[in-house]
Tab-separated table of C-alpha atoms in Angstrom:
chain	number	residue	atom	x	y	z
X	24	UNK	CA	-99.024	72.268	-11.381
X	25	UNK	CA	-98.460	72.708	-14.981
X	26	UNK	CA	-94.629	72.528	-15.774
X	27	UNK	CA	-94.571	73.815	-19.124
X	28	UNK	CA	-96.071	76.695	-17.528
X	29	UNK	CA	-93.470	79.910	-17.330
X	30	UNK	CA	-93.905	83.581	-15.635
X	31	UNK	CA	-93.287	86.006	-18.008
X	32	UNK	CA	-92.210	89.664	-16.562
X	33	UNK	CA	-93.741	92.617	-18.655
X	34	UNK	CA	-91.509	95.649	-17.216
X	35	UNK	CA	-93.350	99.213	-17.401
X	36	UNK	CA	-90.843	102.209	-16.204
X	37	UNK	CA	-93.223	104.681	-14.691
X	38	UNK	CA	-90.214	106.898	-13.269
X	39	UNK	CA	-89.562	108.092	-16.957
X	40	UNK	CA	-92.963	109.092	-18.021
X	41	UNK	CA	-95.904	111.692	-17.304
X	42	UNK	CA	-99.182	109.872	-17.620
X	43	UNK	CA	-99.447	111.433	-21.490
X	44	UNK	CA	-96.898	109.396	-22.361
X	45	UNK	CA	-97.586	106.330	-20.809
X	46	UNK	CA	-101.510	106.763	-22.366
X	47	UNK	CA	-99.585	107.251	-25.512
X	48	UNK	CA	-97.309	104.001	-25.194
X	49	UNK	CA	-100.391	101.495	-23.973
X	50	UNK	CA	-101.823	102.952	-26.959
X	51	UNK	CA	-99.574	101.137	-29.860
X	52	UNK	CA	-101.432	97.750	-30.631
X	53	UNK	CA	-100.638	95.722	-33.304
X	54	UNK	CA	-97.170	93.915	-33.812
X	55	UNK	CA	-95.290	96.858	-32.827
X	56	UNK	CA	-92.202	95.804	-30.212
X	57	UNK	CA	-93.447	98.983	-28.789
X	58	UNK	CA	-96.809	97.625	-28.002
X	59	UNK	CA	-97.074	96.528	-24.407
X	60	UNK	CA	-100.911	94.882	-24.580
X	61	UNK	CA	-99.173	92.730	-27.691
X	62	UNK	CA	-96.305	91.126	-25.009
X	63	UNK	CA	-98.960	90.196	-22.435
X	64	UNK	CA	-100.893	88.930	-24.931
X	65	UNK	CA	-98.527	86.894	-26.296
X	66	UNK	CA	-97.647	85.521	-23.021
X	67	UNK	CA	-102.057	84.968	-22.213
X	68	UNK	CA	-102.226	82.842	-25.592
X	69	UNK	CA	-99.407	80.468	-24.739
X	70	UNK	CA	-100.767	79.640	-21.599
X	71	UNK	CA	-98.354	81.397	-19.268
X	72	UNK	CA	-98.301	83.821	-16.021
X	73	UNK	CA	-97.984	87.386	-16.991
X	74	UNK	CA	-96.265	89.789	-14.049
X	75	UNK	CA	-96.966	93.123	-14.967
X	76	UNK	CA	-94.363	95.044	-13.028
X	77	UNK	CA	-94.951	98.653	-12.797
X	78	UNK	CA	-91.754	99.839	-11.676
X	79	UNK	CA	-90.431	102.950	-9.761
X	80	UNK	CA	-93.883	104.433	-9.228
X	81	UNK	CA	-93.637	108.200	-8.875
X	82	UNK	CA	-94.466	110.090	-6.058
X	83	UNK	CA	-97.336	112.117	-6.833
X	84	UNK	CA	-100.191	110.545	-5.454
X	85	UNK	CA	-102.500	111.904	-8.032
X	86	UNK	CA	-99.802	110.764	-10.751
X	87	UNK	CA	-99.760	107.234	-9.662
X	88	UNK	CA	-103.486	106.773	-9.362
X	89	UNK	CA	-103.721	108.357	-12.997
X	90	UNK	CA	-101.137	105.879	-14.341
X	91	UNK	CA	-102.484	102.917	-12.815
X	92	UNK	CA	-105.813	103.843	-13.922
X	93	UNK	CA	-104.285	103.891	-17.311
X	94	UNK	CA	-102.549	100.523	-17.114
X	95	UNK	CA	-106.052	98.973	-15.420
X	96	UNK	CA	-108.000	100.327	-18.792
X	97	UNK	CA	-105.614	98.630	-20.886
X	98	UNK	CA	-105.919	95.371	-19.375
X	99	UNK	CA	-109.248	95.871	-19.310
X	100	UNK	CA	-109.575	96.047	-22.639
X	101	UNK	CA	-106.994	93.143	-23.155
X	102	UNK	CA	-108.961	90.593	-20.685
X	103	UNK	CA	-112.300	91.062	-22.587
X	104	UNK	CA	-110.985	88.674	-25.130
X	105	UNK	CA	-109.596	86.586	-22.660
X	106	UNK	CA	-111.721	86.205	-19.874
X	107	UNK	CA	-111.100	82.720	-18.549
X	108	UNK	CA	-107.559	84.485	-18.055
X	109	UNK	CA	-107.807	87.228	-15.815
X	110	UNK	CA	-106.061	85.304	-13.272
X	111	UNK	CA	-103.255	84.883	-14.993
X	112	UNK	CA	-102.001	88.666	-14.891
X	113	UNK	CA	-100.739	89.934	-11.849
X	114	UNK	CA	-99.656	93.362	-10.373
X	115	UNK	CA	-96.644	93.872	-8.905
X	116	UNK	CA	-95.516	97.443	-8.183
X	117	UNK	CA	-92.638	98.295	-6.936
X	118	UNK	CA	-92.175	102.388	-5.569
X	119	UNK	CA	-89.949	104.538	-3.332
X	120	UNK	CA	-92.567	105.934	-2.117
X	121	UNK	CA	-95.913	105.842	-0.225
X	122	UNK	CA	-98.702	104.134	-2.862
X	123	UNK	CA	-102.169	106.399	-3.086
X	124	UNK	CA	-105.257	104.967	-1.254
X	125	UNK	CA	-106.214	103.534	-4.374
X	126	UNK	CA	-103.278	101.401	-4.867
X	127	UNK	CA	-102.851	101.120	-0.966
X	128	UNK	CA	-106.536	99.960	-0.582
X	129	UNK	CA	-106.436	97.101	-4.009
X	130	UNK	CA	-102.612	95.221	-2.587
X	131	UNK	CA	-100.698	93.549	-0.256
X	132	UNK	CA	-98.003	96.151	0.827
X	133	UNK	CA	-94.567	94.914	1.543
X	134	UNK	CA	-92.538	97.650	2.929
X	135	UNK	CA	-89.116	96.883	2.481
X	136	UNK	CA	-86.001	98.836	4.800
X	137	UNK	CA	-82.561	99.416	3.723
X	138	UNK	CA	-79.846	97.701	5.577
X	139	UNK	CA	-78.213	98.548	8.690
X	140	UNK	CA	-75.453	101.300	8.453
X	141	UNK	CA	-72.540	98.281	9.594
X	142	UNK	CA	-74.251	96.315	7.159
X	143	UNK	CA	-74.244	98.919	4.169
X	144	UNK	CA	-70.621	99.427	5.124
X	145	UNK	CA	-69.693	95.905	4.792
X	146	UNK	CA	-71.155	95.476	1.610
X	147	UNK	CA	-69.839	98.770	-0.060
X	148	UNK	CA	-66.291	98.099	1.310
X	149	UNK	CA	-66.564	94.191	-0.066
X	150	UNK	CA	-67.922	95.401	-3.391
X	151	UNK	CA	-65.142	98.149	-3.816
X	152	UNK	CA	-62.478	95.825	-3.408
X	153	UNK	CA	-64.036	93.241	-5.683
X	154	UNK	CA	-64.550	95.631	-8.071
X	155	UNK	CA	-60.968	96.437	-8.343
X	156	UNK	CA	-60.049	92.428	-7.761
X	157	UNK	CA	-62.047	92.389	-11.258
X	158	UNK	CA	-60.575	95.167	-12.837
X	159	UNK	CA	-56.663	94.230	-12.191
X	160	UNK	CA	-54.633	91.056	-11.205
X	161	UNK	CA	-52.386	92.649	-8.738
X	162	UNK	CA	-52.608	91.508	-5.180
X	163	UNK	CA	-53.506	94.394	-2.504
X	164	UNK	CA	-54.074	95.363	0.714
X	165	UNK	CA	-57.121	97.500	1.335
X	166	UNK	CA	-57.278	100.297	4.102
X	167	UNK	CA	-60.088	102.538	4.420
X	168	UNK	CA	-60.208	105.139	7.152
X	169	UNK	CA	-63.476	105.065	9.002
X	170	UNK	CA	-64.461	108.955	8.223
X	171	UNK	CA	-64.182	107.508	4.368
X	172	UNK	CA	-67.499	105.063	5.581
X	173	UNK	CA	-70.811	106.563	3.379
X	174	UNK	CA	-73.473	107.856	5.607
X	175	UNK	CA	-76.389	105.647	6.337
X	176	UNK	CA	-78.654	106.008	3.621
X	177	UNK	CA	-82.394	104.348	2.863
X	178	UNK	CA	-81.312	104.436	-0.989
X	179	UNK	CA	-79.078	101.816	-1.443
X	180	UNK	CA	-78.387	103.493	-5.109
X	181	UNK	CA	-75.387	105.863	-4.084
X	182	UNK	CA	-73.773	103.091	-2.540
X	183	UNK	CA	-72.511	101.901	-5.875
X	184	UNK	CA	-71.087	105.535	-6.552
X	185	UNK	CA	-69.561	105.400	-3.584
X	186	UNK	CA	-67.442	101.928	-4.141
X	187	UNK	CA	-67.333	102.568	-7.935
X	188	UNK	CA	-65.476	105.726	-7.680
X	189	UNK	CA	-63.616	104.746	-4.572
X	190	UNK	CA	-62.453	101.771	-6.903
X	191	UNK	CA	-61.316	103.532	-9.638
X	192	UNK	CA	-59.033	105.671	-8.373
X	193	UNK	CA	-57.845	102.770	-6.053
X	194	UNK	CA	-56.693	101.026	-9.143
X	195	UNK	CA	-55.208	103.753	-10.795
X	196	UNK	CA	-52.872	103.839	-7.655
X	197	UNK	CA	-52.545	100.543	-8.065
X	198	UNK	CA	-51.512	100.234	-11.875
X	199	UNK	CA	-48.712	103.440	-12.011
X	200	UNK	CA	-47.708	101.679	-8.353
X	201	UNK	CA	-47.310	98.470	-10.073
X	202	UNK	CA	-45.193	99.567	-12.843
X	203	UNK	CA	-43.128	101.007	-10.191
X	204	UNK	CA	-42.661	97.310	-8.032
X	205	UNK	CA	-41.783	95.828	-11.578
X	206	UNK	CA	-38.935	98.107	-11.990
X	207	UNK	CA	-37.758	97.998	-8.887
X	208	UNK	CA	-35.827	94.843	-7.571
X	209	UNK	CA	-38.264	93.994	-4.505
X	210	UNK	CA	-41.153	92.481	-5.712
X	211	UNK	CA	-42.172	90.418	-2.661
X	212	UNK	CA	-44.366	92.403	-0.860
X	213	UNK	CA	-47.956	93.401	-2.012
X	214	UNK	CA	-49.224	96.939	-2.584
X	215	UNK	CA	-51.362	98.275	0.280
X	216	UNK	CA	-53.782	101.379	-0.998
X	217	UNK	CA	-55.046	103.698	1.964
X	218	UNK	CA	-57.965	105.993	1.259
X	219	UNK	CA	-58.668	108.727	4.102
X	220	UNK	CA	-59.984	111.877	5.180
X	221	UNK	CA	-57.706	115.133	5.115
X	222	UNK	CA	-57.942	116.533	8.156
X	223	UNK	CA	-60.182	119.666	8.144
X	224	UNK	CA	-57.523	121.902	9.293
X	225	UNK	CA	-55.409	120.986	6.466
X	226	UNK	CA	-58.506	122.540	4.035
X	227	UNK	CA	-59.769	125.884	3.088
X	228	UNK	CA	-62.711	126.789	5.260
X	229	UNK	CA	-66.269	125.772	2.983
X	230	UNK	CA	-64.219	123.616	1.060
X	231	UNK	CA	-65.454	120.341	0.110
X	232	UNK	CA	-64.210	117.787	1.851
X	233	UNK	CA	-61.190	115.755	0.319
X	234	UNK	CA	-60.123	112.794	0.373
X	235	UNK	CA	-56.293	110.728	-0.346
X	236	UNK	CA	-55.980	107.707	-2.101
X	237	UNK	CA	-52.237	106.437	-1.516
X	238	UNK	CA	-50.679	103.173	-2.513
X	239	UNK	CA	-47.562	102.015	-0.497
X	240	UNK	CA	-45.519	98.980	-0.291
X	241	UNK	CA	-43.837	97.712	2.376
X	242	UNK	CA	-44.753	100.931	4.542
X	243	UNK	CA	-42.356	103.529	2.681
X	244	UNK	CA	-43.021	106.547	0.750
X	245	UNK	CA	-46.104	106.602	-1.483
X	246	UNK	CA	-45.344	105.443	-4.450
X	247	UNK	CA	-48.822	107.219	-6.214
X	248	UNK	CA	-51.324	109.754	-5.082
X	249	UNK	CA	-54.745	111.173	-5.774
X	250	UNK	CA	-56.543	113.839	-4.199
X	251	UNK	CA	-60.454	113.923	-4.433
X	252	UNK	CA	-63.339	115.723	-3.514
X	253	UNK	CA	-66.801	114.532	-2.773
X	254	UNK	CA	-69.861	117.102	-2.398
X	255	UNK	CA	-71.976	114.301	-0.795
X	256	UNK	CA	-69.379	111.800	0.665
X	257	UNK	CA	-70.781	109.095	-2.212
X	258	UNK	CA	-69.237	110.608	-5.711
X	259	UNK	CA	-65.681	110.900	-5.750
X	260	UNK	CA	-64.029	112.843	-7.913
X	261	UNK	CA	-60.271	113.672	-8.882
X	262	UNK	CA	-59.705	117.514	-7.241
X	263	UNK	CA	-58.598	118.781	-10.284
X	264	UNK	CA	-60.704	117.527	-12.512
X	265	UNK	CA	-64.747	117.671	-13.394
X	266	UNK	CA	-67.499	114.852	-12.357
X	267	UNK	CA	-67.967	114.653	-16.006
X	268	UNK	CA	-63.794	114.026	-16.517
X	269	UNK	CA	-64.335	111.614	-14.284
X	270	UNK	CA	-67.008	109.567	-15.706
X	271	UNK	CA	-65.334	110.130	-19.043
X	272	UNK	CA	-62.394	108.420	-17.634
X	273	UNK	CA	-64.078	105.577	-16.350
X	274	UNK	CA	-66.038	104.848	-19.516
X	275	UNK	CA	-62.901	105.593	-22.006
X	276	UNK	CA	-60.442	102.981	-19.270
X	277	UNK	CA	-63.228	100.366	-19.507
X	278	UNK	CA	-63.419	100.463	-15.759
X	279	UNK	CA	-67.755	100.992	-15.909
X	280	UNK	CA	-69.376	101.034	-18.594
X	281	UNK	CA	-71.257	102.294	-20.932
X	282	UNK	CA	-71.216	106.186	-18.973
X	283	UNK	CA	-74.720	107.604	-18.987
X	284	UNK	CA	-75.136	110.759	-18.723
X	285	UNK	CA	-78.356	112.570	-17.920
X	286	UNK	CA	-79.383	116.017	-18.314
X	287	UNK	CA	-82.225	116.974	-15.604
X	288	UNK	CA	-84.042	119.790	-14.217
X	289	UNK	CA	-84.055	121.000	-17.978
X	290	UNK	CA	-88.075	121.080	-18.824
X	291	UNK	CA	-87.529	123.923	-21.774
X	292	UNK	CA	-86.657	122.029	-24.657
X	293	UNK	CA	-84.644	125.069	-25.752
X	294	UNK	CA	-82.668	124.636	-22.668
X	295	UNK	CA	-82.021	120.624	-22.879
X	296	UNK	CA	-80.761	120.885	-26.416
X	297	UNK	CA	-78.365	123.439	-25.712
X	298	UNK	CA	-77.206	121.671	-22.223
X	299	UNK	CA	-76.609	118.649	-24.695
X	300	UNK	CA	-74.338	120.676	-27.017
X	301	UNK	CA	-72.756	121.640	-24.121
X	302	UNK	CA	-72.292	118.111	-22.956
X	303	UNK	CA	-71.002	116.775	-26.607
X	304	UNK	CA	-68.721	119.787	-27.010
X	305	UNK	CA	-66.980	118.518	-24.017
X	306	UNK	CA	-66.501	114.844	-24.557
X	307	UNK	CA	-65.162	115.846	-27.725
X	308	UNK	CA	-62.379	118.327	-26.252
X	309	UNK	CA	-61.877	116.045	-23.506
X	310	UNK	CA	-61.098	112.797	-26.203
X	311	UNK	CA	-58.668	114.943	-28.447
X	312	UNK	CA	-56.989	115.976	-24.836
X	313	UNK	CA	-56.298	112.486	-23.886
X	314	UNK	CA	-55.667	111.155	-27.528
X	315	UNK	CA	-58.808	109.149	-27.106
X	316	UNK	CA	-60.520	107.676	-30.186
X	317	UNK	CA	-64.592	108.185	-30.504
C-alpha cells in the first residue's frame, strides 16, 4: 500500500456527444482545461490511480463501440510514454443500457436493478417531506393518498420530479396557511397538508389527471388550495399554469435551483435557435408578470 497514493476520477459524458465530437474533444492536447489526455496525465506523473469513467453510455451499439474505440486510441497514445503505467488507468463505464459485445466481452458487468416499488415509495415520500422540512420551519403533518404513489419505475430519475414538485406546492400551502395560523388566535395545532387524487368522475373525460394539494389545521376548512395536473403521474404542475411557469417559479422562489431547461428533439439548427427565442421571450414576460428581477 502506498498512502500518499489517491484515485483520481476523469469524468467523460458520452450521453451529450456523437462520436465527432467526442474525437474532436480527446483531440485538444496541450494545457488546455479542455484537454482530457492532459488530466490523466497529470494524475499518471504524480503517481496516482486514474478512473476513467465513461458515463451514461448511449444506446446504439455501434455508437458505443465507436466511442470507446475512440477513448482506447487516446489512451493508447497516452500510455506509450508511460508504459510502466498502464495499470494504473482503469475503465469504469457506467450505461442504461445493454454494452456491445465489444465492451460486454473486455469487463466485468455489474447489472444493477432499481428498487422495489414499496421501497421507491418510501424514499420519494421521505425525500418530499424533507425537502419541504429544508425549505420552511413550520411543523406539518404529511398525508399522501395512495393513488398520489409514482408508478414503479427502473429510472430512479423521475422520482425526484415527482417529490420535488409534490414539495413545492406542499409548501406553498404551507406558507399562505401559515400566515393564516399567525393571524388567527389558535396557534397550537400544526398544519396537516393532504395531496390526493380527484376522483375521475369529478374530471372531463381525456383529461389529465389532477391532483389537490390542501393544507388544514385542526381538521376544518382548507385554509389553501392548489389544483395540478400531471401527464405522467411524476411532473406536477399548477392546472392553470405551464410546466415552464412552474419551473420558473421554483427557480425565481429559490425552492430548486438553478432551473435548466433543455430544448430536445430540435436537430435543425434553424429550429433550436428559434425554440430558444421562444423560450427567452417567455421568461422575460413571465418575470415582468410577477415583478421578478433578472
Amino acid at each position: 500500500l502506498n498512502p500518499s497514493m489517491s484515485a483520481d476520477v476523469v469524468k467523460v459524458p458520452l450521453n451529450s456527444m456523437t462520436p465527432e465530437d467526442l474525437n474532436n474533444i480527446l483531440k485538444v492536447q496541450g494545457i488546455s482545461d479542455w484537454s482530457v489526455e492532459r488530466v490523466i496525465e497529470q494524475s499518471l506523473v504524480k503517481g496516482n490511480v486514474v478512473i476513467l469513467h465513461l458515463e451514461e453510455n448511449p444506446e446504439p451499439h455501434a455508437v458505443q463501440s465507436k466511442m470507446f474505440e475512440l477513448v482506447q486510441k487516446m489512451v493508447r497514445g497516452l500510455l506509450s510514454k508511460y508504459q510502466d503505467l498502464g495499470a494504473k488507468v482503469i475503465y469504469v463505464i457506467t450505461s442504461n443500457y445493454v454494452p456491445c459485445k465489444v465492451i460486454h466481452d473486455s469487463f466485468n458487468i455489474i447489472e444493477l436493478f432499481a428498487p422495489t416499488h414499496e421501497e421507491q415509495r418510501t424514499w420519494a415520500k421521505d425525500m418530499l417531506q424533507q425537502k419541504v422540512q429544508d425549505y420552511m420551519s413550520t411543523k406539518f403533518e404529511l398525508n399522501i393518498g395512495a393513488e398520489v404513489y409514482p408508478p414503479y419505475t427502473s429510472d430512479m430519475r423521475p422520482l425526484n420530479n415527482w417529490w420535488l414538485c409534490l414539495g413545492f406546492f406542499a409548501s406553498k400551502v404551507l406558507v399562505s396557511s401559515s400566515h393564516q395560523k399567525q393571524r388567527s388566535e389558535d396557534h397550537s395545532n400544526k398544519l396537516c397538508v393532504r395531496i390526493e387524487k380527484i376522483q375521475q368522475q369529478r374530471q372531463k373525460a381525456n383529461a389529465e389527471n389532477e391532483y389537490l394539494v390542501t393544507c388544514f389545521r385542526n381538521g376544518n376548512a382548507p385554509l389553501e388550495e392548489y389544483t395540478l395536473t400531471s401527464p405522467d403521474s411524476f411532473f406536477f404542475q399548477d392546472k392553470l399554469h405551464s410546466k415552464l411557469d412552474t419551473i420558473l417559479h421554483m427557480c425565481f422562489r429559490e425552492y430548486v435551483t438553478p432551473a435548466v431547461i433543455i430544448v430536445s428533439n430540435k436537430k435543425e439548427k434553424e429550429k433550436k435557435d428559434a425554440a430558444v427565442v421562444k423560450i427567452s421571450t417567455n421568461v422575460k414576460e413571465w418575470a415582468e408578470e410577477n415583478e421578478v428581477h433578472l
